[in-house]
Amino acid sequence: MRHIMVMNAKGGCGKSTLATNIATYYANQGQIVALADYDPQQSSLDWLDGRPDNLDPIVGIPAFDSGLRQVPRNADVVVMDAPARSHGRELTTLMKNAETILVPVLPSSIDIKATRRFVNELRQVSKVDRKQVRIGVVANRVNENTLIFDELEVYLRRLRLPYIGKLRDAQNYVRAYNRGIGIFELPEYLAWPDWAQWASITSWLDSKRSQP
C-alpha cells in the first residue's frame, strides 16, 4: 500500500488541489484509492462529496477525526491531505505513515519564506534524516512570465530537494474541483496544457526516486 502525503505548514498553497488530482490520477489507472483528509476544513472530502457516481471511485477517509483506521485493507494508494500549521510533534505524527511527501509552494515572498522554515523543520524529523521518506516540491498556481515566479524557481532549485514540476494558475482547477473531478478527467481540448505540466509530477511519483 502506497502512502503519499501533500503538506505545507502554510495555508492556502493548494494542498487539496494536489491531493485530489493525485487521487484521481491513480483512480483512473484502476487503482483502489483512499483520500485521507486530515484538515478539519475538509476541502478534499467536500470535493469528493460532489464526485459523479459514474467516475472511478475514491474512498474518502475523515482522517482529522479517526486517522487512517478506516482505510480499506485492499487499498493500493492512500493520498493524505495534511492540515496547515502542522509543527513539532504533530508534524512528526502526521509523517508516520508517509513514504512520499509533496510540498506545494506559491509564487509569493510570504510563501517562499514560510516554506523555507517548513522545509528546515521537515529536515529535523528523524524519518527524513534517515531517508525513510522522499520529498518533492511543486511550484503551484504560477504565472511564468513574472519576476516572482523567477524568484520562486531560483529558491526551489537551490533547495536540495527534487523540484518535480510547476502548475499554472488556471480556471481548470476551479472547474474540476466544483464538479468533483480531477484535471485528468476534463476534456483534452480544454486541459491539455495542464496534463503536460502534470507529466513530470506523475513521472516522479511513479518512479523509484519518490519512494524510500
Backbone as numpy.savetxt, mean C-alpha at the origin, in Angstrom:
# Nx Ny Nz CAx CAy CAz Cx Cy Cz
1.12 -18.23 2.92 0.27 -17.03 2.92 1.16 -15.79 2.92
0.95 -14.94 1.95 1.77 -13.72 1.79 1.13 -12.58 2.58
1.96 -11.80 3.29 1.47 -10.66 4.06 2.14 -9.38 3.57
1.34 -8.46 3.04 1.83 -7.19 2.50 1.17 -6.06 3.28
1.97 -5.16 3.84 1.42 -4.04 4.61 1.74 -2.72 3.93
0.75 -1.83 3.90 0.94 -0.47 3.41 0.91 0.45 4.62
1.98 1.20 4.84 2.02 2.01 6.05 2.87 3.26 5.87
2.50 4.27 6.63 3.25 5.50 6.80 2.58 6.22 7.96
3.36 6.72 8.89 2.78 7.40 10.05 2.05 8.67 9.64
2.38 9.23 8.49 1.73 10.44 7.99 0.36 10.09 7.41
-0.67 10.76 7.89 -2.01 10.54 7.37 -2.21 11.16 6.00
-3.19 10.66 5.26 -3.57 11.25 3.99 -2.60 11.05 2.85
-1.74 10.03 2.94 -0.72 9.84 1.89 -1.13 8.78 0.87
-2.33 8.22 1.02 -2.82 7.27 0.02 -2.60 5.81 0.36
-2.52 5.50 1.64 -2.32 4.10 2.05 -3.47 3.22 1.58
-4.70 3.67 1.79 -5.86 2.86 1.40 -5.94 2.70 -0.12
-5.54 3.72 -0.86 -5.52 3.61 -2.32 -4.58 2.50 -2.75
-3.38 2.47 -2.18 -2.44 1.41 -2.53 -2.97 0.05 -2.08
-3.49 -0.02 -0.85 -3.94 -1.30 -0.31 -5.07 -1.90 -1.14
-6.06 -1.09 -1.49 -7.21 -1.61 -2.25 -6.80 -2.03 -3.65
-5.88 -1.31 -4.25 -5.46 -1.67 -5.61 -4.53 -2.88 -5.62
-3.72 -3.05 -4.60 -2.92 -4.27 -4.50 -3.83 -5.47 -4.28
-4.87 -5.29 -3.46 -5.82 -6.38 -3.22 -6.51 -6.80 -4.52
-6.94 -5.84 -5.32 -7.62 -6.20 -6.57 -6.64 -6.81 -7.56
-5.40 -6.36 -7.55 -4.40 -6.94 -8.45 -4.29 -8.44 -8.23
-4.18 -8.85 -6.98 -4.04 -10.28 -6.70 -5.35 -11.03 -6.86
-6.46 -10.39 -6.52 -7.77 -11.03 -6.71 -8.02 -11.30 -8.19
-7.62 -10.38 -9.05 -7.80 -10.56 -10.50 -6.97 -11.71 -11.05
-5.96 -12.13 -10.30 -5.13 -13.26 -10.70 -5.68 -14.59 -10.18
-6.84 -14.54 -9.55 -7.44 -15.76 -9.02 -6.97 -16.13 -7.63
-6.23 -15.24 -6.98 -5.77 -15.50 -5.62 -6.90 -15.25 -4.63
-6.86 -15.97 -3.51 -7.79 -15.69 -2.41 -7.17 -14.58 -1.57
-7.83 -13.43 -1.54 -7.25 -12.22 -0.96 -8.08 -11.76 0.24
-7.37 -11.43 1.33 -7.99 -10.79 2.48 -7.44 -9.37 2.58
-8.33 -8.42 2.83 -7.95 -7.01 2.98 -8.19 -6.63 4.44
-7.10 -6.50 5.20 -7.19 -6.24 6.63 -7.01 -4.75 6.89
-8.05 -4.12 7.42 -8.05 -2.68 7.66 -7.79 -2.41 9.14
-6.60 -1.91 9.45 -6.23 -1.59 10.83 -6.64 -0.17 11.22
-7.10 0.61 10.27 -7.43 2.01 10.52 -8.88 2.13 10.99
-9.12 2.73 12.17 -10.50 2.91 12.65 -11.38 3.69 11.68
-10.79 4.48 10.78 -11.59 5.20 9.78 -12.19 4.26 8.74
-11.63 3.06 8.60 -12.19 1.99 7.77 -12.32 2.36 6.29
-11.39 3.12 5.77 -11.48 3.52 4.36 -11.45 2.33 3.42
-10.61 1.35 3.72 -10.53 0.17 2.85 -11.80 -0.68 2.94
-12.34 -0.83 4.14 -13.57 -1.61 4.29 -14.76 -0.87 3.67
-14.77 0.45 3.76 -15.84 1.22 3.10 -15.79 1.00 1.59
-14.58 1.00 1.04 -14.42 0.71 -0.39 -14.94 -0.68 -0.71
-14.60 -1.64 0.12 -15.00 -3.02 -0.13 -16.52 -3.20 -0.04
-17.17 -2.42 0.82 -18.64 -2.49 0.93 -19.31 -2.15 -0.40
-18.66 -1.33 -1.21 -19.25 -0.93 -2.49 -18.81 -1.79 -3.66
-18.10 -2.88 -3.38 -17.57 -3.70 -4.47 -18.68 -4.53 -5.11
-18.81 -4.49 -6.44 -19.85 -5.26 -7.12 -19.68 -6.76 -6.92
-20.79 -7.46 -6.79 -20.77 -8.90 -6.52 -20.19 -9.71 -7.67
-20.23 -9.17 -8.89 -19.77 -9.94 -10.04 -18.27 -9.87 -10.27
-17.56 -9.13 -9.43 -16.11 -9.03 -9.56 -15.41 -10.02 -8.63
-14.12 -10.22 -8.86 -13.36 -11.16 -8.04 -13.49 -10.78 -6.56
-13.84 -11.75 -5.72 -14.12 -11.44 -4.31 -12.86 -11.12 -3.52
-13.04 -10.27 -2.53 -11.99 -9.93 -1.57 -12.63 -10.00 -0.18
-11.97 -10.65 0.75 -12.52 -10.81 2.10 -12.08 -9.62 2.95
-13.01 -8.91 3.54 -12.70 -7.77 4.40 -12.49 -8.21 5.83
-11.43 -7.69 6.46 -11.10 -8.04 7.84 -11.02 -6.75 8.67
-11.89 -6.60 9.69 -11.81 -5.41 10.56 -10.66 -5.56 11.56
-9.45 -5.43 11.06 -8.26 -5.71 11.88 -8.07 -4.70 13.00
-8.64 -3.51 12.87 -8.55 -2.51 13.93 -9.23 -3.00 15.20
-10.11 -3.99 15.05 -10.89 -4.51 16.17 -10.40 -5.89 16.60
-10.06 -6.74 15.62 -9.76 -8.14 15.95 -8.44 -8.65 15.38
-7.60 -7.77 14.87 -6.34 -8.22 14.29 -6.59 -9.10 13.08
-5.79 -10.14 12.93 -5.90 -11.02 11.77 -6.61 -12.33 12.10
-7.32 -12.36 13.20 -7.97 -13.62 13.63 -9.02 -14.10 12.64
-9.62 -13.19 11.88 -10.69 -13.58 10.96 -10.19 -13.89 9.54
-8.89 -13.84 9.33 -8.35 -14.14 8.00 -8.59 -15.62 7.67
-9.17 -15.91 6.51 -9.41 -17.32 6.14 -8.10 -18.10 6.08
-8.15 -19.34 6.52 -6.95 -20.18 6.53 -6.40 -20.43 5.13
-7.30 -20.37 4.14 -6.87 -20.67 2.77 -6.49 -19.42 1.98
-6.37 -18.28 2.65 -6.01 -17.05 1.95 -4.61 -17.16 1.36
-4.45 -16.67 0.15 -3.14 -16.63 -0.50 -2.37 -15.36 -0.16
-3.11 -14.25 -0.10 -2.49 -12.95 0.13 -3.31 -12.17 1.15
-2.63 -11.58 2.13 -3.27 -10.67 3.08 -2.67 -9.29 2.87
-3.51 -8.34 2.47 -3.07 -6.96 2.29 -3.54 -6.17 3.50
-2.60 -5.53 4.19 -2.90 -4.85 5.44 -2.76 -3.33 5.28
-3.83 -2.62 5.62 -3.87 -1.16 5.54 -3.65 -0.62 6.95
-2.47 -0.08 7.21 -2.10 0.36 8.55 -2.65 1.75 8.85
-2.89 2.06 10.12 -3.37 3.40 10.47 -2.24 4.41 10.48
-2.60 5.68 10.41 -1.62 6.75 10.56 -1.21 6.85 12.04
-0.16 7.61 12.26 0.32 7.89 13.62 0.70 6.63 14.38
1.28 5.64 13.69 1.74 4.42 14.34 3.21 4.58 14.71
3.51 4.46 15.99 4.88 4.65 16.46 5.18 3.65 17.58
6.45 3.52 17.89 6.87 2.75 19.05 6.38 1.32 19.06
5.84 0.91 20.20 5.39 -0.47 20.37 4.27 -0.82 19.40
3.37 0.14 19.13 2.28 -0.12 18.19 2.84 -0.42 16.80
3.86 0.31 16.39 4.49 0.08 15.09 5.09 -1.32 15.03
5.81 -1.69 16.07 6.43 -3.02 16.11 5.38 -4.12 16.05
4.28 -3.92 16.78 3.20 -4.92 16.79 2.55 -5.04 15.41
2.30 -3.90 14.76 1.70 -3.92 13.43 2.56 -4.68 12.43
3.86 -4.55 12.56 4.78 -5.16 11.61 5.01 -6.64 11.87
4.45 -7.16 12.92 4.74 -8.54 13.34 4.52 -9.55 12.22
3.44 -9.41 11.47 3.10 -10.38 10.43 3.56 -9.97 9.03
4.07 -8.76 8.89 4.41 -8.26 7.56 5.69 -8.87 7.02
5.64 -9.27 5.77 6.84 -9.71 5.04 7.30 -8.64 4.06
6.34 -7.84 3.62 6.60 -6.77 2.66 5.87 -5.52 3.13
6.56 -4.38 3.10 5.96 -3.11 3.49 6.12 -2.12 2.35
5.01 -1.47 1.99 5.05 -0.38 1.02 4.78 0.93 1.75
5.60 1.92 1.47 5.47 3.23 2.10 5.15 4.26 1.02
3.90 4.74 0.94 3.57 5.79 -0.02 3.98 7.16 0.51
4.48 8.00 -0.38 4.94 9.34 0.01 4.40 10.36 -0.98
3.80 11.42 -0.47 3.28 12.48 -1.33 4.37 13.51 -1.62
4.25 14.21 -2.75 5.22 15.24 -3.10 4.93 16.56 -2.38
5.30 16.62 -1.13 5.20 17.86 -0.37 6.32 17.87 0.67
6.75 19.04 1.04 7.84 19.16 2.01 7.44 18.54 3.35
6.18 18.74 3.74 5.70 18.17 5.00 5.78 16.65 4.96
5.33 16.06 3.86 5.32 14.60 3.75 6.73 14.03 3.67
7.61 14.71 2.98 9.00 14.25 2.88 9.64 14.23 4.27
9.46 15.30 5.03 10.04 15.36 6.38 9.43 14.30 7.29
8.11 14.13 7.21 7.44 13.13 8.05 7.90 11.72 7.69
8.06 11.46 6.40 8.50 10.13 5.97 9.94 9.88 6.37
10.76 10.90 6.34 12.15 10.74 6.77 12.19 10.26 8.23
11.37 10.87 9.08 11.32 10.45 10.48 10.76 9.03 10.60
9.73 8.73 9.81 9.10 7.42 9.89 10.06 6.32 9.44
10.77 6.54 8.36 11.71 5.53 7.87 12.83 5.31 8.88
13.30 6.38 9.51 14.31 6.22 10.55 13.78 5.37 11.70
12.50 5.56 12.04 11.89 4.75 13.09 11.74 3.29 12.64
11.35 3.08 11.39 11.24 1.73 10.87 12.57 0.99 10.98
13.64 1.67 10.67 14.96 1.03 10.67 15.40 0.61 12.07
14.77 1.17 13.08 15.12 0.80 14.45 14.34 -0.42 14.94
13.35 -0.86 14.16 12.60 -2.07 14.52 13.48 -3.28 14.23
13.58 -4.17 15.19 14.52 -5.30 15.06 14.22 -6.16 13.85
12.95 -6.29 13.48 12.58 -7.11 12.32 13.20 -6.55 11.05
13.27 -5.24 10.94 13.89 -4.60 9.78 15.40 -4.78 9.84
15.96 -4.58 11.02 17.40 -4.72 11.19 17.87 -6.13 10.85
17.04 -7.13 11.14 17.40 -8.53 10.86 17.01 -8.95 9.44
16.53 -8.00 8.65 16.15 -8.25 7.25 15.05 -9.31 7.13
14.11 -9.29 8.08 12.98 -10.21 8.06 11.76 -9.60 7.37
11.93 -8.42 6.83 10.87 -7.75 6.09 11.53 -6.89 5.01
10.85 -6.76 3.87 11.37 -5.93 2.79 10.50 -4.68 2.66
11.13 -3.55 2.43 10.43 -2.26 2.36 10.65 -1.63 0.99
9.56 -1.16 0.38 9.64 -0.41 -0.86 8.88 0.89 -0.72
9.34 1.94 -1.39 8.68 3.24 -1.30 8.05 3.59 -2.65
6.91 4.29 -2.57 6.15 4.68 -3.76 5.86 6.17 -3.71
6.20 6.89 -4.75 5.80 8.29 -4.87 4.35 8.32 -5.33
3.49 8.96 -4.54 2.05 8.88 -4.79 1.46 10.25 -5.10
0.44 10.25 -5.98 -0.27 11.47 -6.39 0.69 12.53 -6.92
1.50 12.14 -7.87 2.53 13.05 -8.35 2.12 13.76 -9.64
2.60 14.97 -9.79 2.60 15.69 -11.06 4.07 15.83 -11.44
4.48 15.12 -12.47 5.91 14.97 -12.74 6.60 16.28 -13.12
5.90 17.20 -13.73 6.54 18.43 -14.18 6.48 19.52 -13.11
6.90 19.16 -11.91 6.89 20.12 -10.81 8.21 20.02 -10.04
8.59 21.11 -9.42 9.83 21.13 -8.65 9.73 20.24 -7.42
8.55 20.19 -6.80 8.42 19.39 -5.58 8.51 17.90 -5.89
8.06 17.49 -7.09 8.25 16.09 -7.46 9.73 15.78 -7.66
10.46 16.71 -8.28 11.90 16.53 -8.44 12.57 16.38 -7.07
12.14 17.21 -6.12 12.69 17.14 -4.76 12.37 15.78 -4.12
11.14 15.31 -4.33 10.74 14.01 -3.78 11.58 12.88 -4.38
11.77 12.91 -5.69 12.56 11.84 -6.33 14.00 11.83 -5.83
14.59 12.99 -5.66 15.95 13.05 -5.13 15.99 12.41 -3.75
15.01 12.74 -2.91 14.96 12.17 -1.57 14.80 10.65 -1.62
13.86 10.17 -2.42 13.59 8.73 -2.46 14.77 7.95 -3.01
15.48 8.51 -3.97 16.62 7.80 -4.56 17.82 7.76 -3.61
17.83 8.65 -2.64 18.91 8.66 -1.64 18.56 7.89 -0.37
17.40 7.29 -0.36 16.85 6.72 0.87 17.47 5.37 1.25
18.16 4.74 0.32 18.73 3.40 0.52 17.64 2.36 0.78
16.49 2.58 0.14 15.41 1.61 0.09 14.95 1.54 -1.37
14.38 0.42 -1.80 13.90 0.34 -3.18 12.81 1.38 -3.45
13.06 2.22 -4.45 12.06 3.17 -4.93 11.38 2.47 -6.09
10.20 1.92 -5.84 9.63 0.94 -6.77 8.64 1.51 -7.77
8.26 2.77 -7.62 7.34 3.32 -8.62 6.75 4.65 -8.21
6.07 5.26 -9.19 5.39 6.53 -8.96 4.01 6.44 -9.57
3.03 7.03 -8.90 1.65 7.02 -9.35 1.17 8.45 -9.52
0.56 8.73 -10.65 0.14 10.10 -10.94 -1.09 10.48 -10.11
-1.30 11.77 -10.01 -2.49 12.32 -9.36 -3.61 12.30 -10.39
-4.47 11.27 -10.33 -5.46 11.05 -11.39 -6.84 10.80 -10.81
-7.86 11.29 -11.51 -9.24 11.06 -11.11 -9.64 9.59 -11.22
-8.88 8.81 -11.96 -9.20 7.39 -12.07 -9.23 6.70 -10.71
-8.37 7.13 -9.80 -8.35 6.51 -8.48 -9.59 6.86 -7.68
-10.08 8.08 -7.87 -11.33 8.49 -7.22 -12.50 7.71 -7.80
-12.54 7.59 -9.13 -13.61 6.83 -9.79 -13.62 5.38 -9.31
-12.45 4.79 -9.27 -12.36 3.39 -8.87 -12.79 3.20 -7.42
-12.32 4.07 -6.53 -12.68 3.94 -5.12 -14.19 4.06 -4.93
-14.80 5.04 -5.58 -16.23 5.26 -5.40 -17.08 4.10 -5.90
-16.53 3.28 -6.80 -17.27 2.15 -7.36 -16.89 0.82 -6.73
-15.95 0.84 -5.77 -15.53 -0.40 -5.14 -14.69 -1.28 -6.03
-13.98 -0.67 -6.97 -13.15 -1.45 -7.89 -11.71 -0.94 -7.82
-10.82 -1.68 -8.48 -9.43 -1.28 -8.53 -9.10 -0.63 -9.85
-7.93 -0.02 -9.91 -7.50 0.66 -11.14 -7.38 -0.33 -12.29
-7.09 -1.60 -11.97 -6.96 -2.63 -13.00 -8.31 -3.07 -13.56
-9.38 -2.65 -12.91 -10.72 -3.05 -13.33 -11.45 -1.95 -14.09
-10.78 -0.81 -14.28 -11.31 0.23 -15.16 -11.01 -0.15 -16.61
-11.75 0.38 -17.57 -11.48 0.07 -18.98 -10.07 0.49 -19.39
-9.47 -0.29 -20.27 -8.09 -0.03 -20.68 -7.94 1.35 -21.32
-8.92 1.76 -22.13 -8.79 3.05 -22.81 -8.73 4.20 -21.81
-9.26 3.98 -20.61 -9.30 5.02 -19.59 -8.08 4.95 -18.66
-7.65 3.73 -18.37 -6.67 3.55 -17.29 -5.29 3.09 -17.74
-5.05 3.01 -19.05 -3.75 2.47 -19.48 -2.55 3.25 -18.94
-2.62 4.59 -18.78 -1.45 5.26 -18.21 -1.17 4.81 -16.77
-2.23 4.53 -16.03 -2.07 4.08 -14.65 -1.56 2.65 -14.59
-2.08 1.80 -15.48 -1.57 0.42 -15.55 -0.07 0.43 -15.81
0.37 1.31 -16.70 1.79 1.38 -17.04 2.62 1.77 -15.81
2.10 2.69 -15.01 2.83 3.10 -13.81 2.85 2.00 -12.75
1.79 1.22 -12.68 1.73 0.15 -11.69 2.66 -1.01 -12.04
3.08 -1.10 -13.29 3.86 -2.27 -13.73 5.12 -2.48 -12.89
5.82 -1.40 -12.57 7.06 -1.55 -11.80 6.76 -1.96 -10.36
5.61 -1.52 -9.83 5.23 -1.86 -8.46 4.85 -3.33 -8.36
3.99 -3.79 -9.27 3.57 -5.19 -9.23 4.73 -6.12 -9.58
5.62 -5.67 -10.45 6.79 -6.48 -10.78 7.65 -6.70 -9.54
7.84 -5.65 -8.76 8.61 -5.77 -7.52 7.90 -6.67 -6.52
6.59 -6.48 -6.37 5.82 -7.31 -5.43 5.88 -8.78 -5.81
5.91 -9.07 -7.10 5.91 -10.45 -7.56 7.30 -11.08 -7.57
8.31 -10.28 -7.27 9.69 -10.78 -7.32 10.17 -11.20 -5.94
11.25 -11.95 -5.91 11.85 -12.36 -4.64 12.47 -11.19 -3.90
12.70 -10.09 -4.62 13.28 -8.90 -3.98 12.37 -8.32 -2.92
11.07 -8.59 -3.02 10.11 -8.02 -2.08 9.84 -8.93 -0.89
10.52 -10.06 -0.82 10.26 -11.03 0.24 11.54 -11.36 1.00
11.45 -11.55 2.31 12.65 -11.86 3.10 13.17 -13.27 2.82
